[in-house]
């Protein structure tokens, strides 16, 4: 059993408390902003649905979750959970496994057939969305919830965008993606596949749409000039992953790579390409990257998992020239700024094919028919704070606008665009609600410190990862409730009765479950005991006139 350390702070007798015949302060229970909510790019009210999950009210938790994010089973698998990096609990033992609980709720909804609440009354407005990736799906969901008629037009044969064609099935099973997309369609969104929009304004006018949201993903691979005496087979990672996904789903022939394949790049796409190649049967897959592990754009766990599966990563190497199956690489070193510098030392690697994973760009050819839309020097669309372009009623988000390219950021863009579009369609302006103060770990006043490590999810051993079956399992109900109970409820009262029990004047009354507390101003002396005993910093001491 771990030792429990009493963390209740002793009274500071050097400070004036304010007690006496004239009361100078009163306790006020007020909401605050937990760091998980603050860090979530999709703007989820994480703490709220965690509290419901802890109580076993899973469907209610899911309903709160999909108010902000329509794809919880997807995000519970593929989001890189910046919420957990911000979690105050990480200062004590482990961050709360928020993504695992989100996945549990998403999977429970699919298994039990939970249905979302009815949308708002019909507004009579129509919106066209171009692209069925995470940003387009999110925007469609939120606009539909707000009462608008929405149609998504997607150039590809299946919905999902990079969720389907950029993330392998061993991380995101296609059945999960398909069923969450189907829920969006069942809610009233029209999805038109195999329809590439060439002229946005013409389709807007012909379809009678009142507004348009462009959510075209970054599907074009960046190119690099590599001298070649005689080039072997060269592919780009985006096209390769798309072909592999279609081969898995539709029984098409997979890409032919030969016995050995090299992947050039150090991002998550490079890791996915190498691991996919192994599953397609290549004997050897290796990654070539010009920096070291500390400076790679891929998440550390992606590189760890790749190496577990037998992928060799050649750090500090850059390709100089190709000669059929021979790849000449130069050894690099890093300067004081982390920039790779050539050393003049060369090595030769052998591979039957080379996959380039050097980043993606958005196909902006659709903008040629839209006068007035600006493209910045980074090659993305310039939009305002409301995500609207210089053309009234034409909005853009996701990979098309300046931002970090992740699934969750794209999903957040879709929600943000929907709220601004809704206001624009109604002749109003959308104003984001004022944020509450952020609660950091130094503001928590934990009564005692316990060691309650995070729940681990079952992981398929590397030796068994020879197909596209999902490699990471989910939590069961018991583990999900335990994990949710690890939340500190930072900044928001969870009715622990610490204030009620510590008040020496019995000035605090309990109003009942879910209703919080009330202070009797005639009895309260302003001693601050309630504030000092509140573990989650849900109480502020204010001047009597400020507490009204």
Short mmCIF file of C-alpha atoms in Angstrom, two decimals:
data_model
loop_
_atom_site.label_atom_id
_atom_site.label_comp_id
_atom_site.label_asym_id
_atom_site.label_seq_id
_atom_site.Cartn_x
_atom_site.Cartn_y
_atom_site.Cartn_z
CA UNK A 1 0.00 0.00 0.00
CA UNK A 2 1.33 3.42 -0.96
CA UNK A 3 1.96 5.95 1.78
CA UNK A 4 -0.68 8.67 2.08
CA UNK A 5 0.77 12.10 2.69
CA UNK A 6 -1.39 14.69 4.40
CA UNK A 7 -1.29 17.75 2.15
CA UNK A 8 -3.58 20.07 4.16
CA UNK A 9 -1.65 23.37 4.50
CA UNK A 10 -1.15 24.68 8.05
CA UNK A 11 -2.67 28.08 8.83
CA UNK A 12 -0.46 31.04 8.04
CA UNK A 13 -0.66 33.10 11.23
CA UNK A 14 1.33 35.94 9.68
CA UNK A 15 -1.58 36.78 7.38
CA UNK A 16 -4.70 38.61 8.47
CA UNK A 17 -7.75 36.40 7.87
CA UNK A 18 -10.36 39.09 7.90
CA UNK A 19 -12.41 37.61 10.75
CA UNK A 20 -13.82 39.74 13.51
CA UNK A 21 -16.75 42.08 14.15
CA UNK A 22 -16.53 43.43 10.59
CA UNK A 23 -16.52 40.73 7.92
CA UNK A 24 -14.34 41.64 4.96
CA UNK A 25 -14.91 38.64 2.68
CA UNK A 26 -17.38 35.88 1.78
CA UNK A 27 -16.87 32.55 0.00
CA UNK A 28 -18.23 32.32 -3.53
CA UNK A 29 -18.54 29.08 -5.49
CA UNK A 30 -17.80 29.83 -9.12
CA UNK A 31 -16.87 27.77 -12.19
CA UNK A 32 -13.29 27.81 -13.45
CA UNK A 33 -11.51 26.42 -16.51
CA UNK A 34 -9.80 23.05 -16.08
CA UNK A 35 -6.59 22.65 -18.10
CA UNK A 36 -7.94 19.65 -20.03
CA UNK A 37 -10.84 21.67 -21.45
CA UNK A 38 -8.48 24.55 -22.18
CA UNK A 39 -6.07 22.32 -24.14
CA UNK A 40 -8.68 20.48 -26.23
CA UNK A 41 -8.61 21.74 -29.86
CA UNK A 42 -12.17 20.49 -30.34
CA UNK A 43 -13.35 22.50 -27.34
CA UNK A 44 -14.83 19.54 -25.48
CA UNK A 45 -16.28 20.03 -22.00
CA UNK A 46 -14.11 17.17 -20.80
CA UNK A 47 -14.59 17.63 -17.08
CA UNK A 48 -18.37 17.56 -17.41
CA UNK A 49 -18.55 14.23 -19.22
CA UNK A 50 -15.85 12.73 -17.00
CA UNK A 51 -18.02 13.47 -13.95
CA UNK A 52 -21.00 11.75 -15.57
CA UNK A 53 -18.87 8.77 -16.59
CA UNK A 54 -17.59 8.44 -13.03
CA UNK A 55 -21.20 8.24 -11.84
CA UNK A 56 -21.93 5.51 -14.38
CA UNK A 57 -24.21 7.81 -16.41
CA UNK A 58 -22.53 6.86 -19.66
CA UNK A 59 -25.24 7.88 -22.11
CA UNK A 60 -25.56 11.30 -20.50
CA UNK A 61 -21.75 11.65 -20.70
CA UNK A 62 -21.86 10.74 -24.40
CA UNK A 63 -24.60 13.30 -25.06
CA UNK A 64 -22.42 16.02 -23.49
CA UNK A 65 -19.44 14.81 -25.55
CA UNK A 66 -21.18 14.92 -28.94
CA UNK A 67 -22.39 18.45 -28.30
CA UNK A 68 -18.82 19.41 -29.22
CA UNK A 69 -17.43 16.42 -31.15
CA UNK A 70 -19.51 14.05 -33.31
CA UNK A 71 -16.78 11.38 -33.59
CA UNK A 72 -15.83 10.26 -30.06
CA UNK A 73 -15.04 6.64 -30.98
CA UNK A 74 -12.71 7.95 -33.70
CA UNK A 75 -11.04 10.61 -31.57
CA UNK A 76 -10.64 8.22 -28.67
CA UNK A 77 -8.33 6.28 -30.99
CA UNK A 78 -6.48 8.82 -33.13
CA UNK A 79 -6.32 12.09 -31.18
CA UNK A 80 -2.90 12.79 -29.65
CA UNK A 81 -4.75 13.99 -26.53
CA UNK A 82 -3.10 17.32 -25.67
CA UNK A 83 -5.70 17.40 -22.86
CA UNK A 84 -3.68 14.74 -21.06
CA UNK A 85 -0.44 16.67 -21.46
CA UNK A 86 -2.15 19.55 -19.64
CA UNK A 87 -3.82 17.41 -16.93
CA UNK A 88 -2.96 18.56 -13.39
CA UNK A 89 -3.04 14.97 -12.18
CA UNK A 90 0.21 14.35 -14.08
CA UNK A 91 1.97 16.39 -11.38
CA UNK A 92 1.07 13.67 -8.84
CA UNK A 93 1.16 10.33 -10.68
CA UNK A 94 -0.30 9.91 -14.18
CA UNK A 95 -2.58 12.10 -16.25
CA UNK A 96 -6.18 10.92 -16.49
CA UNK A 97 -6.54 8.70 -19.58
CA UNK A 98 -9.13 10.99 -21.12
CA UNK A 99 -8.80 9.54 -24.61
CA UNK A 100 -9.47 6.01 -23.35
CA UNK A 101 -12.68 7.09 -21.59
CA UNK A 102 -13.76 8.99 -24.70
CA UNK A 103 -13.21 5.85 -26.76
CA UNK A 104 -15.19 3.82 -24.23
CA UNK A 105 -18.14 6.20 -24.47
CA UNK A 106 -17.97 6.25 -28.27
CA UNK A 107 -17.86 2.46 -28.47
CA UNK A 108 -20.72 2.13 -25.97
CA UNK A 109 -22.84 4.45 -28.11
CA UNK A 110 -22.20 2.29 -31.18
CA UNK A 111 -22.86 -0.95 -29.31
CA UNK A 112 -26.06 0.28 -27.61
CA UNK A 113 -27.45 2.39 -30.45
CA UNK A 114 -27.65 5.64 -28.51
CA UNK A 115 -29.21 8.46 -30.50
CA UNK A 116 -28.50 12.19 -30.28
CA UNK A 117 -31.12 14.62 -29.12
CA UNK A 118 -33.32 16.25 -31.75
CA UNK A 119 -31.80 19.22 -33.64
CA UNK A 120 -33.05 22.77 -33.47
CA UNK A 121 -36.08 23.74 -35.62
CA UNK A 122 -35.38 24.11 -39.33
CA UNK A 123 -33.94 27.50 -40.26
CA UNK A 124 -34.76 27.33 -43.97
CA UNK A 125 -31.07 27.86 -44.83
CA UNK A 126 -28.93 25.53 -46.96
CA UNK A 127 -25.17 25.05 -46.62
CA UNK A 128 -22.73 23.29 -48.96
CA UNK A 129 -19.67 21.64 -47.47
CA UNK A 130 -16.80 20.61 -49.73
CA UNK A 131 -14.89 17.66 -48.33
CA UNK A 132 -15.93 14.82 -46.02
CA UNK A 133 -12.84 14.80 -43.80
CA UNK A 134 -12.95 15.54 -40.06
CA UNK A 135 -13.44 19.28 -40.53
CA UNK A 136 -16.25 18.91 -43.06
CA UNK A 137 -18.00 16.19 -41.04
CA UNK A 138 -17.76 18.27 -37.86
CA UNK A 139 -19.10 21.40 -39.54
CA UNK A 140 -21.97 19.46 -41.08
CA UNK A 141 -22.91 17.93 -37.74
CA UNK A 142 -22.99 21.24 -35.90
CA UNK A 143 -24.86 23.09 -38.65
CA UNK A 144 -27.42 20.30 -38.71
CA UNK A 145 -27.81 20.54 -34.93
CA UNK A 146 -28.43 24.27 -35.37
CA UNK A 147 -31.31 23.61 -37.78
CA UNK A 148 -29.71 24.14 -41.17
CA UNK A 149 -30.01 21.87 -44.22
CA UNK A 150 -26.52 20.57 -45.05
CA UNK A 151 -24.99 18.70 -47.96
CA UNK A 152 -21.41 17.41 -48.08
CA UNK A 153 -19.89 16.86 -51.52
CA UNK A 154 -16.85 14.60 -51.47
CA UNK A 155 -14.53 13.88 -54.40
CA UNK A 156 -13.60 10.40 -53.18
CA UNK A 157 -15.57 7.15 -53.05
CA UNK A 158 -15.79 7.08 -49.24
CA UNK A 159 -16.13 9.61 -46.44
CA UNK A 160 -13.47 10.31 -43.85
CA UNK A 161 -10.69 12.05 -45.76
CA UNK A 162 -7.37 11.55 -44.00
CA UNK A 163 -9.15 9.59 -41.28
CA UNK A 164 -9.61 6.87 -43.87
CA UNK A 165 -6.77 7.38 -46.30
CA UNK A 166 -4.07 8.70 -43.98
CA UNK A 167 -4.58 6.68 -40.80
CA UNK A 168 -4.13 2.91 -41.13
CA UNK A 169 -6.87 0.52 -40.05
CA UNK A 170 -4.73 -0.93 -37.25
CA UNK A 171 -5.13 2.45 -35.52
CA UNK A 172 -8.66 3.24 -36.70
CA UNK A 173 -10.90 0.30 -37.70
CA UNK A 174 -12.99 1.25 -40.72
CA UNK A 175 -16.19 -0.09 -39.17
CA UNK A 176 -15.85 2.45 -36.33
CA UNK A 177 -15.34 5.32 -38.78
CA UNK A 178 -18.19 4.17 -41.03
CA UNK A 179 -20.66 3.89 -38.18
CA UNK A 180 -19.88 7.31 -36.75
CA UNK A 181 -20.19 8.85 -40.22
CA UNK A 182 -23.48 6.99 -40.66
CA UNK A 183 -24.79 8.63 -37.48
CA UNK A 184 -24.11 12.07 -38.96
CA UNK A 185 -25.95 11.10 -42.14
CA UNK A 186 -28.84 9.59 -40.16
CA UNK A 187 -29.17 12.87 -38.28
CA UNK A 188 -30.14 14.57 -41.55
CA UNK A 189 -26.89 15.48 -43.36
CA UNK A 190 -26.79 14.66 -47.07
CA UNK A 191 -23.54 13.00 -48.20
CA UNK A 192 -22.74 12.96 -51.92
CA UNK A 193 -19.66 10.88 -52.84
CA UNK A 194 -17.59 10.78 -56.05
CA UNK A 195 -18.46 14.42 -56.67
CA UNK A 196 -15.47 16.70 -57.12
CA UNK A 197 -16.40 20.35 -56.90
CA UNK A 198 -14.62 22.23 -59.69
CA UNK A 199 -16.53 25.54 -59.60
CA UNK A 200 -17.59 26.48 -56.07
CA UNK A 201 -19.68 29.53 -56.92
CA UNK A 202 -21.53 27.77 -59.72
CA UNK A 203 -22.43 24.81 -57.50
CA UNK A 204 -23.45 27.20 -54.74
CA UNK A 205 -25.80 29.09 -57.03
CA UNK A 206 -27.20 26.07 -58.87
CA UNK A 207 -27.87 24.25 -55.60
CA UNK A 208 -29.45 27.26 -53.92
CA UNK A 209 -26.97 27.20 -51.05
CA UNK A 210 -26.80 30.19 -48.74
CA UNK A 211 -23.22 29.55 -47.55
CA UNK A 212 -20.26 27.29 -48.31
CA UNK A 213 -17.61 25.72 -46.08
CA UNK A 214 -14.47 24.53 -47.90
CA UNK A 215 -12.78 21.67 -46.02
CA UNK A 216 -10.47 20.15 -48.61
CA UNK A 217 -7.74 18.09 -46.98
CA UNK A 218 -4.00 18.09 -47.66
CA UNK A 219 -3.83 15.14 -50.04
CA UNK A 220 -1.03 16.31 -52.33
CA UNK A 221 2.44 15.08 -51.41
CA UNK A 222 5.28 17.57 -51.25
CA UNK A 223 7.97 16.90 -53.82
CA UNK A 224 11.74 16.89 -53.52
CA UNK A 225 14.38 16.81 -56.21
CA UNK A 226 16.71 13.85 -55.72
CA UNK A 227 19.38 13.27 -58.39
CA UNK A 228 18.95 9.85 -59.96
CA UNK A 229 21.15 7.97 -62.39
CA UNK A 230 18.43 5.38 -62.74
CA UNK A 231 15.46 5.74 -60.45
CA UNK A 232 13.74 2.73 -58.97
CA UNK A 233 10.12 2.70 -57.89
CA UNK A 234 9.19 5.94 -56.06
CA UNK A 235 5.84 6.55 -54.39
CA UNK A 236 4.44 9.28 -52.18
CA UNK A 237 3.22 8.28 -48.73
CA UNK A 238 -0.27 9.77 -49.05
CA UNK A 239 -1.03 7.88 -52.26
CA UNK A 240 0.54 4.72 -50.86
CA UNK A 241 -1.57 4.81 -47.69
CA UNK A 242 -4.68 5.52 -49.75
CA UNK A 243 -4.00 2.57 -52.05
CA UNK A 244 -3.34 0.33 -49.08
CA UNK A 245 -6.58 1.43 -47.41
CA UNK A 246 -8.65 0.78 -50.54
CA UNK A 247 -6.94 -2.59 -50.99
CA UNK A 248 -7.88 -3.54 -47.43
CA UNK A 249 -11.47 -2.31 -47.69
CA UNK A 250 -12.41 -3.12 -51.27
CA UNK A 251 -10.20 -6.09 -52.09
CA UNK A 252 -8.15 -4.17 -54.67
CA UNK A 253 -4.54 -5.20 -55.39
CA UNK A 254 -2.17 -3.66 -52.82
CA UNK A 255 0.80 -1.53 -53.95
CA UNK A 256 3.80 -3.61 -55.04
CA UNK A 257 6.90 -2.66 -53.09
CA UNK A 258 9.38 -5.50 -53.48
CA UNK A 259 11.31 -7.15 -50.65
CA UNK A 260 12.77 -3.99 -49.15
CA UNK A 261 11.28 -0.51 -48.88
CA UNK A 262 12.71 2.78 -47.63
CA UNK A 263 10.59 5.64 -46.31
CA UNK A 264 12.04 9.15 -46.43
CA UNK A 265 10.73 11.40 -43.66
CA UNK A 266 10.32 11.60 -39.89
CA UNK A 267 6.67 12.42 -39.27
CA UNK A 268 3.72 10.31 -38.21
CA UNK A 269 2.92 9.62 -41.86
CA UNK A 270 6.38 8.11 -42.35
CA UNK A 271 5.86 5.83 -39.35
CA UNK A 272 2.44 4.77 -40.62
CA UNK A 273 3.80 4.11 -44.11
CA UNK A 274 6.60 1.91 -42.77
CA UNK A 275 4.28 -0.07 -40.51
CA UNK A 276 1.75 -0.47 -43.33
CA UNK A 277 4.48 -1.75 -45.65
CA UNK A 278 5.39 -4.43 -43.12
CA UNK A 279 1.78 -5.53 -42.96
CA UNK A 280 1.69 -5.77 -46.75
CA UNK A 281 4.48 -8.34 -46.58
CA UNK A 282 7.79 -6.57 -47.22
CA UNK A 283 10.73 -8.26 -45.56
CA UNK A 284 12.46 -5.06 -44.53
CA UNK A 285 11.11 -1.54 -44.01
CA UNK A 286 13.44 1.27 -42.99
CA UNK A 287 13.00 4.98 -42.36
CA UNK A 288 15.54 7.60 -43.41
CA UNK A 289 15.37 10.90 -41.52
CA UNK A 290 17.75 13.85 -41.49
CA UNK A 291 17.42 14.69 -37.78
CA UNK A 292 17.51 12.69 -34.55
CA UNK A 293 14.73 11.29 -32.40
CA UNK A 294 14.52 14.42 -30.23
CA UNK A 295 13.85 16.60 -33.27
CA UNK A 296 11.49 14.38 -35.25
CA UNK A 297 7.95 15.67 -35.95
CA UNK A 298 6.45 12.23 -35.22
CA UNK A 299 5.12 11.55 -31.76
CA UNK A 300 7.56 9.52 -29.68
CA UNK A 301 5.17 6.61 -29.20
CA UNK A 302 4.80 6.30 -32.98
CA UNK A 303 8.55 5.79 -33.37
CA UNK A 304 8.63 3.42 -30.40
CA UNK A 305 5.86 1.28 -31.86
CA UNK A 306 7.51 1.26 -35.29
CA UNK A 307 10.77 0.02 -33.83
CA UNK A 308 8.89 -2.62 -31.81
CA UNK A 309 7.54 -3.93 -35.10
CA UNK A 310 11.01 -4.25 -36.58
CA UNK A 311 11.22 -0.97 -38.49
CA UNK A 312 14.78 0.31 -38.63
CA UNK A 313 15.10 4.09 -38.35
CA UNK A 314 18.23 5.61 -39.85
CA UNK A 315 18.59 8.85 -37.90
CA UNK A 316 20.70 11.78 -39.14
CA UNK A 317 20.68 10.63 -42.75
CA UNK A 318 19.61 12.47 -45.90
CA UNK A 319 19.29 11.10 -49.42
CA UNK A 320 21.78 12.49 -51.91
CA UNK A 321 21.13 10.40 -55.00
CA UNK A 322 19.45 7.25 -56.29
CA UNK A 323 20.76 4.56 -58.59
CA UNK A 324 18.09 1.95 -59.16
CA UNK A 325 17.97 0.02 -55.85
CA UNK A 326 20.95 1.85 -54.33
CA UNK A 327 20.23 4.88 -52.14
CA UNK A 328 23.22 7.06 -51.33
CA UNK A 329 22.74 8.89 -48.02
CA UNK A 330 24.91 11.45 -46.31
CA UNK A 331 25.46 11.32 -42.56
CA UNK A 332 24.29 14.52 -40.86
CA UNK A 333 25.00 16.19 -37.54
CA UNK A 334 23.01 18.84 -35.70
CA UNK A 335 24.22 22.35 -34.92
CA UNK A 336 23.38 24.23 -31.73
CA UNK A 337 19.97 25.15 -33.16
CA UNK A 338 19.03 21.57 -34.03
CA UNK A 339 19.52 22.19 -37.73
CA UNK A 340 21.00 19.26 -39.71
CA UNK A 341 24.48 19.91 -41.12
CA UNK A 342 26.23 17.63 -43.66
CA UNK A 343 29.38 15.80 -42.56
CA UNK A 344 30.72 14.66 -45.92
CA UNK A 345 30.40 10.99 -44.90
CA UNK A 346 28.31 8.80 -47.20
CA UNK A 347 26.63 5.40 -46.93
CA UNK A 348 24.74 3.20 -49.36
CA UNK A 349 21.41 1.60 -48.48
CA UNK A 350 19.45 -0.81 -50.64
CA UNK A 351 15.72 -0.76 -51.27
CA UNK A 352 13.43 -1.93 -54.05
CA UNK A 353 11.13 1.05 -53.58
CA UNK A 354 11.22 4.47 -51.97
CA UNK A 355 8.24 6.13 -50.30
CA UNK A 356 8.44 9.90 -49.85
CA UNK A 357 6.79 11.13 -46.63
CA UNK A 358 7.86 14.77 -46.63
CA UNK A 359 4.54 16.43 -45.87
CA UNK A 360 1.33 17.26 -47.69
CA UNK A 361 -0.21 20.24 -49.41
CA UNK A 362 -3.77 21.24 -50.24
CA UNK A 363 -4.98 21.23 -53.84
CA UNK A 364 -6.05 24.85 -54.20
CA UNK A 365 -7.00 24.61 -57.87
CA UNK A 366 -10.63 24.95 -56.81
CA UNK A 367 -9.87 28.58 -55.89
CA UNK A 368 -9.08 29.51 -59.49
CA UNK A 369 -12.80 30.00 -60.16
CA UNK A 370 -13.31 32.20 -57.07
CA UNK A 371 -12.16 35.81 -57.51
CA UNK A 372 -11.14 37.58 -54.33
CA UNK A 373 -9.93 34.65 -52.21
CA UNK A 374 -6.44 35.28 -50.87
CA UNK A 375 -3.76 32.62 -50.49
CA UNK A 376 -0.88 33.42 -48.11
CA UNK A 377 2.81 32.64 -48.56
CA UNK A 378 2.38 29.27 -46.80
CA UNK A 379 0.03 28.18 -49.57
CA UNK A 380 -3.19 28.16 -47.54
CA UNK A 381 -6.34 30.27 -47.62
CA UNK A 382 -6.37 33.54 -45.69
CA UNK A 383 -9.45 33.77 -43.48
CA UNK A 384 -10.70 36.03 -40.73
CA UNK A 385 -11.22 35.18 -37.10
CA UNK A 386 -14.64 33.81 -38.08
CA UNK A 387 -13.01 31.51 -40.72
CA UNK A 388 -14.69 33.43 -43.53
CA UNK A 389 -12.70 34.31 -46.65
CA UNK A 390 -12.88 37.67 -48.34
CA UNK A 391 -15.92 36.37 -50.25
CA UNK A 392 -19.07 36.82 -48.10
CA UNK A 393 -20.59 33.50 -47.10
CA UNK A 394 -17.57 31.46 -48.18
CA UNK A 395 -15.79 29.88 -45.22
CA UNK A 396 -12.74 27.58 -45.01
CA UNK A 397 -11.11 25.45 -42.34
CA UNK A 398 -9.02 22.40 -41.55
CA UNK A 399 -5.94 21.87 -43.72
CA UNK A 400 -6.96 24.77 -45.99
CA UNK A 401 -6.20 27.48 -43.43
CA UNK A 402 -3.15 28.39 -41.31
CA UNK A 403 -3.00 25.85 -38.47
CA UNK A 404 -1.34 22.72 -37.22
CA UNK A 405 -2.71 19.78 -39.18
CA UNK A 406 -4.26 17.31 -36.79
CA UNK A 407 -7.60 15.52 -36.73
CA UNK A 408 -8.75 17.27 -33.57
CA UNK A 409 -7.80 20.76 -34.75
CA UNK A 410 -9.69 20.12 -37.99
CA UNK A 411 -12.70 18.97 -35.97
CA UNK A 412 -12.51 22.13 -33.88
CA UNK A 413 -12.39 24.24 -37.03
CA UNK A 414 -15.57 22.58 -38.24
CA UNK A 415 -17.38 23.46 -35.02
CA UNK A 416 -16.03 27.01 -34.98
CA UNK A 417 -17.00 27.58 -38.61
CA UNK A 418 -20.50 26.20 -37.98
CA UNK A 419 -21.13 28.64 -35.14
CA UNK A 420 -19.92 31.62 -37.16
CA UNK A 421 -21.86 30.45 -40.24
CA UNK A 422 -25.01 30.04 -38.18
CA UNK A 423 -24.68 33.60 -36.90
CA UNK A 424 -23.92 34.93 -40.40
CA UNK A 425 -26.92 33.13 -41.87
CA UNK A 426 -29.13 34.70 -39.20
CA UNK A 427 -27.70 38.18 -39.70
CA UNK A 428 -25.82 38.19 -36.42
CA UNK A 429 -22.27 37.92 -35.10
CA UNK A 430 -21.09 35.00 -33.02
CA UNK A 431 -19.22 35.93 -29.87
CA UNK A 432 -17.35 33.19 -28.08
CA UNK A 433 -18.42 33.02 -24.42
CA UNK A 434 -15.97 34.57 -21.99
CA UNK A 435 -13.55 32.05 -20.57
CA UNK A 436 -13.30 31.28 -16.87
CA UNK A 437 -9.94 31.56 -15.08
CA UNK A 438 -7.59 28.65 -15.72
CA UNK A 439 -6.75 26.44 -12.72
CA UNK A 440 -3.16 25.23 -12.51
CA UNK A 441 -1.70 22.56 -10.23
CA UNK A 442 -0.43 25.15 -7.75
CA UNK A 443 -4.03 26.20 -7.01
CA UNK A 444 -5.20 22.75 -5.99
CA UNK A 445 -5.30 22.00 -2.26
CA UNK A 446 -5.31 18.23 -2.09
CA UNK A 447 -6.08 16.86 1.36
CA UNK A 448 -3.85 13.86 0.81
CA UNK A 449 -1.78 12.47 -2.02
CA UNK A 450 -2.60 8.99 -3.30
CA UNK A 451 -0.83 6.93 -5.92
CA UNK A 452 -3.51 5.79 -8.33
CA UNK A 453 -1.82 5.10 -11.67
CA UNK A 454 -3.71 5.35 -14.93
CA UNK A 455 -5.49 2.34 -16.38
CA UNK A 456 -3.60 0.61 -19.15
CA UNK A 457 -5.28 -0.44 -22.37
CA UNK A 458 -4.63 -3.93 -23.76
CA UNK A 459 -2.03 -3.86 -26.53
CA UNK A 460 -1.46 -6.55 -29.14
CA UNK A 461 2.15 -7.84 -28.92
CA UNK A 462 4.44 -6.83 -31.81
CA UNK A 463 4.85 -10.45 -32.85
CA UNK A 464 1.10 -10.63 -33.60
CA UNK A 465 0.88 -7.44 -35.68
CA UNK A 466 0.94 -9.07 -39.09
CA UNK A 467 -2.43 -7.75 -40.28
CA UNK A 468 -4.51 -4.58 -40.08
CA UNK A 469 -6.40 -5.62 -36.95
CA UNK A 470 -6.57 -2.98 -34.25
CA UNK A 471 -3.47 -3.06 -32.05
CA UNK A 472 -4.81 -1.20 -28.99
CA UNK A 473 -7.92 -2.30 -27.08
CA UNK A 474 -10.34 -0.28 -25.00
CA UNK A 475 -11.29 -0.06 -21.34
CA UNK A 476 -14.12 -2.04 -19.81
CA UNK A 477 -16.83 -0.37 -17.70
CA UNK A 478 -15.03 -0.87 -14.40
CA UNK A 479 -11.77 0.57 -15.70
CA UNK A 480 -13.56 3.49 -17.38
CA UNK A 481 -15.31 4.47 -14.13
CA UNK A 482 -12.08 4.10 -12.14
CA UNK A 483 -10.23 6.24 -14.66
CA UNK A 484 -12.91 8.93 -14.63
CA UNK A 485 -12.75 8.95 -10.81
CA UNK A 486 -9.07 9.94 -11.03
CA UNK A 487 -10.13 13.40 -12.29
CA UNK A 488 -9.48 16.18 -9.75
CA UNK A 489 -12.42 18.27 -11.06
CA UNK A 490 -10.04 21.22 -11.27
CA UNK A 491 -11.80 24.51 -10.56
CA UNK A 492 -15.32 23.10 -10.33
CA UNK A 493 -17.21 21.93 -7.25
CA UNK A 494 -17.94 18.21 -7.05
CA UNK A 495 -19.69 18.43 -3.67
CA UNK A 496 -17.04 16.73 -1.56
CA UNK A 497 -18.38 18.51 1.59
CA UNK A 498 -14.91 19.77 2.54
CA UNK A 499 -16.25 23.31 2.92
CA UNK A 500 -19.35 22.12 4.75
CA UNK A 501 -17.36 20.07 7.25
CA UNK A 502 -14.65 22.68 7.88
CA UNK A 503 -16.84 25.71 8.59
CA UNK A 504 -16.49 26.55 12.31
CA UNK A 505 -19.64 28.68 12.30
CA UNK A 506 -21.90 26.18 10.48
CA UNK A 507 -22.56 28.93 7.95
CA UNK A 508 -22.63 26.62 4.93
CA UNK A 509 -25.79 24.73 3.96
CA UNK A 510 -26.02 21.79 1.53
CA UNK A 511 -28.68 22.35 -1.12
CA UNK A 512 -28.91 18.75 -2.31
CA UNK A 513 -27.19 16.55 -4.91
CA UNK A 514 -26.16 18.59 -7.89
CA UNK A 515 -27.23 21.89 -6.33
CA UNK A 516 -24.08 22.79 -4.42
CA UNK A 517 -23.94 24.93 -1.28
CA UNK A 518 -25.15 28.21 0.10
CA UNK A 519 -23.46 30.45 2.66
CA UNK A 520 -25.32 32.23 5.46
CA UNK A 521 -23.79 35.70 5.35
CA UNK A 522 -24.96 36.47 8.88
CA UNK A 523 -23.03 33.53 10.33
CA UNK A 524 -19.94 33.63 8.08
CA UNK A 525 -16.92 35.33 9.66
CA UNK A 526 -14.81 35.24 6.48
CA UNK A 527 -12.22 32.98 8.11
CA UNK A 528 -11.45 31.21 4.82
CA UNK A 529 -11.52 27.65 6.20
CA UNK A 530 -13.85 26.57 3.41
CA UNK A 531 -11.52 28.03 0.78
CA UNK A 532 -8.49 26.33 2.33
CA UNK A 533 -10.25 22.96 2.46
CA UNK A 534 -11.56 23.07 -1.13
CA UNK A 535 -9.32 20.59 -3.00
CA UNK A 536 -10.22 21.75 -6.51
CA UNK A 537 -10.13 25.56 -6.03
CA UNK A 538 -13.86 26.00 -6.66
CA UNK A 539 -14.21 28.72 -3.97
CA UNK A 540 -13.06 32.31 -4.09
CA UNK A 541 -13.07 34.73 -1.18
CA UNK A 542 -14.53 38.05 -2.27
CA UNK A 543 -15.54 41.31 -0.73
CA UNK A 544 -19.19 41.15 0.36
CA UNK A 545 -20.26 43.58 -2.37
CA UNK A 546 -18.40 41.49 -5.00
CA UNK A 547 -20.16 38.29 -4.00
CA UNK A 548 -23.61 39.53 -4.93
#
